[in-house]
């Protein structure tokens, strides 16, 4: 469930870090200010942090630098290998947003560039699980591509096509990038107060606190 993209990430693991550094013209704007985006997620988190979709460990690095206790969840074996090369002592588990080991006393659930791998129904299920896991004032901090509305989504797809960015246009159309309104409803419904902040033309910071 929510794992249809894992093969792609096994194949991408070796070149992923070059893409986020702007090495792929099509995705340059998606990863614009990547380091600042990850830093923003780390700054809004605290304590015992559960990180989903660790990838090659770039957000993990920021979380560890802040002295947080980090447990990472990552479904792609290729990505886990890359993250482990950087952080051999990291507690990293095979799992996904919906299936993961139970940890007591989690303060923050975080993720960057990954929550869109779940359908909106699965996002709802995940937020329900985190609502049960976190205590009052616990945080969910996600950075991910999101659209203000359907018009904006359509315009971004058309812009990508006009630039000849076929892969980006295909991703924008086929992955489950949510609308801002959908995320607002899902956080609210699952017991969180949430605020949204745009970090580049694609990526938003979602900063949610358990009521
Ligand atoms: C674009 S990468 C982001 C990696 C890293 N967080 C970053 O900011 O660079 C997306 C990651 O999410 C993982 N992923 C895909 N489906 C997932 C799921 N259902 N649950 C958790 N992680 C998933 C992929 O394997 C990949 O490592």
XYZ file of C-alpha atoms and ligand atoms in Angstrom:
238
model
C 0.000 0.000 0.000
C 1.509 3.321 -1.103
C 4.564 1.415 -2.286
C 4.148 1.564 -6.057
C 7.081 3.996 -6.346
C 9.680 1.898 -4.527
C 11.294 0.322 -7.640
C 11.813 3.801 -9.031
C 13.640 4.809 -5.855
C 15.862 1.714 -5.900
C 16.957 2.776 -9.405
C 17.332 6.447 -8.413
C 19.344 5.863 -5.200
C 22.799 6.266 -6.805
C 22.075 9.566 -8.560
C 19.488 11.024 -6.146
C 21.930 13.385 -4.396
C 23.039 14.854 -7.708
C 19.372 15.525 -8.652
C 18.664 17.401 -5.428
C 21.786 19.505 -5.969
C 20.245 20.754 -9.241
C 21.870 18.193 -11.551
C 18.588 17.477 -13.376
C 17.305 20.514 -15.310
C 13.674 19.306 -15.210
C 13.608 19.111 -11.401
C 15.763 22.173 -10.641
C 12.840 24.281 -9.436
C 11.347 21.421 -7.395
C 14.613 21.122 -5.462
C 15.363 24.858 -5.364
C 16.516 25.818 -1.822
C 16.581 22.106 -0.898
C 18.964 22.613 2.055
C 16.858 25.484 3.448
C 13.714 23.366 3.062
C 15.204 20.473 5.042
C 16.505 22.910 7.654
C 12.988 24.368 8.041
C 11.600 20.871 8.766
C 14.333 20.204 11.323
C 13.808 23.587 13.018
C 10.080 22.958 13.554
C 10.634 19.454 15.044
C 11.781 18.408 18.494
C 12.692 15.525 20.777
C 12.156 11.960 19.622
C 11.656 12.168 15.857
C 10.156 9.558 13.546
C 11.258 10.268 9.966
C 9.455 8.686 6.984
C 10.922 8.343 3.469
C 14.486 8.937 4.665
C 15.942 8.465 1.159
C 19.697 9.071 1.161
C 19.505 10.665 4.627
C 19.718 14.387 3.825
C 16.947 15.458 6.223
C 18.233 12.915 8.750
C 21.560 14.744 8.757
C 19.856 18.005 9.808
C 17.811 16.241 12.490
C 20.857 14.504 13.973
C 22.815 17.796 13.918
C 20.130 19.274 16.204
C 20.702 16.461 18.698
C 17.285 14.828 18.238
C 16.760 11.093 18.750
C 15.906 9.878 15.228
C 14.262 6.666 14.049
C 14.063 6.409 10.253
C 11.608 4.468 8.080
C 12.406 3.821 4.407
C 10.854 1.197 2.067
C 13.550 1.242 -0.655
C 16.511 -1.071 0.029
C 18.675 0.990 -2.363
C 17.921 4.183 -0.446
C 18.493 2.477 2.928
C 21.955 1.395 1.742
C 22.824 4.983 0.767
C 21.583 6.399 4.089
C 23.495 3.739 6.044
C 26.711 4.599 4.162
C 26.381 8.155 5.493
C 25.095 7.246 8.976
C 26.161 3.703 9.937
C 24.713 4.072 13.447
C 21.308 5.353 12.325
C 18.296 3.312 13.505
C 16.765 2.750 10.074
C 13.860 0.373 9.398
C 12.168 -1.138 6.371
C 8.617 0.226 6.444
C 6.411 2.965 5.092
C 4.070 5.762 6.179
C 1.443 3.232 7.239
C 3.528 0.259 8.406
C 6.304 0.864 10.886
C 7.604 -0.391 14.244
C 5.929 0.924 17.362
C 7.980 3.489 19.282
C 6.816 4.953 22.605
C 6.988 8.677 23.325
C 7.394 10.097 19.828
C 7.391 13.926 19.784
C 7.633 14.639 16.046
C 6.694 12.884 12.809
C 8.632 14.360 9.884
C 9.196 13.857 6.185
C 10.492 15.696 3.118
C 9.511 15.155 -0.519
C 7.671 11.893 0.272
C 4.104 12.202 1.657
C 2.727 12.546 -1.893
C 3.411 8.837 -2.422
C 0.180 8.153 -0.541
C -3.258 8.606 -2.078
C -5.473 11.118 -0.251
C -7.280 8.222 1.492
C -3.940 6.801 2.616
C -2.825 10.260 3.780
C -5.961 10.347 5.942
C -5.134 6.901 7.398
C -1.549 7.989 8.105
C -2.604 11.201 9.886
C -5.084 9.178 11.968
C -2.228 6.861 13.035
C 0.033 9.807 13.930
C -2.833 11.433 15.820
C -2.947 8.302 17.996
C 0.843 8.121 18.341
C 1.501 11.741 19.301
C 0.502 13.388 22.566
C -0.787 16.963 22.973
C 1.696 19.412 21.354
C 3.316 16.615 19.349
C 4.252 17.763 15.838
C 3.907 16.643 12.270
C 6.279 18.565 9.998
C 6.223 17.748 6.303
C 7.786 19.486 3.317
C 6.337 18.394 -0.001
C 4.919 19.506 -3.319
C 1.354 20.701 -2.985
C -0.957 22.828 -5.117
C -3.090 25.770 -4.002
C -5.924 24.521 -6.201
C -6.667 22.512 -9.363
C -6.101 25.554 -11.610
C -2.576 25.940 -10.278
C -1.895 22.221 -10.764
C -3.097 22.369 -14.370
C -0.985 25.477 -15.051
C 2.154 23.835 -13.589
C 1.636 20.734 -15.762
C 1.153 22.911 -18.857
C 4.236 24.955 -18.007
C 6.316 21.763 -17.660
C 5.046 20.493 -21.025
C 5.815 23.832 -22.710
C 9.385 23.670 -21.386
C 9.689 20.124 -22.773
C 9.909 18.651 -19.246
C 8.039 15.408 -20.028
C 9.155 13.550 -16.889
C 8.172 16.387 -14.575
C 4.795 16.815 -16.297
C 4.151 13.067 -16.017
C 5.072 13.088 -12.295
C 2.858 16.084 -11.576
C -0.055 14.332 -13.229
C 0.392 10.790 -11.912
C 1.775 11.079 -8.370
C -0.631 11.998 -5.572
C 0.370 15.633 -4.973
C -2.415 17.018 -2.805
C -4.332 20.261 -2.878
C -3.736 22.601 0.079
C -7.426 22.493 0.993
C -7.372 18.680 1.145
C -4.410 18.720 3.527
C -6.061 21.400 5.699
C -9.178 19.215 6.043
C -7.199 16.029 6.783
C -5.025 17.623 9.489
C -8.040 19.292 11.115
C -10.132 16.124 11.046
C -7.357 14.109 12.704
C -6.888 16.535 15.618
C -4.131 18.880 14.410
C -3.850 22.669 14.098
C -1.911 23.267 10.907
C -0.206 26.133 9.089
C 1.222 26.146 5.564
C 4.161 28.098 4.186
C 5.413 28.042 0.587
C 9.153 27.312 0.399
C 9.620 27.355 -3.378
C 7.244 27.255 -6.378
C 6.372 23.590 -5.678
C 7.171 22.762 -2.074
C 5.203 23.805 1.009
C 6.012 23.423 4.674
C 3.147 21.804 6.606
C 3.566 22.493 10.317
C 0.939 20.709 12.429
C 0.506 20.542 16.202
C -1.626 17.981 18.016
C -4.438 19.628 19.975
C 12.012 12.046 -3.228
S 12.623 10.934 -2.023
C 12.882 11.997 -0.624
C 14.048 11.566 0.218
C 14.446 12.530 1.339
N 13.416 12.623 2.355
C 14.766 13.904 0.802
O 14.157 14.883 1.214
O 15.657 14.002 -0.058
C 11.145 10.040 -1.525
C 11.449 8.876 -0.586
O 10.186 8.354 -0.113
C 10.277 6.935 -0.143
N 8.914 6.375 -0.237
C 8.218 6.000 -1.343
N 7.008 5.500 -1.007
C 6.940 5.576 0.369
C 5.953 5.191 1.334
N 4.769 4.680 0.975
N 6.230 5.381 2.648
C 7.410 5.938 3.029
N 8.387 6.308 2.162
C 8.144 6.136 0.844
C 11.155 6.628 -1.352
O 11.688 5.315 -1.298
C 12.184 7.729 -1.260
O 13.289 7.367 -0.483
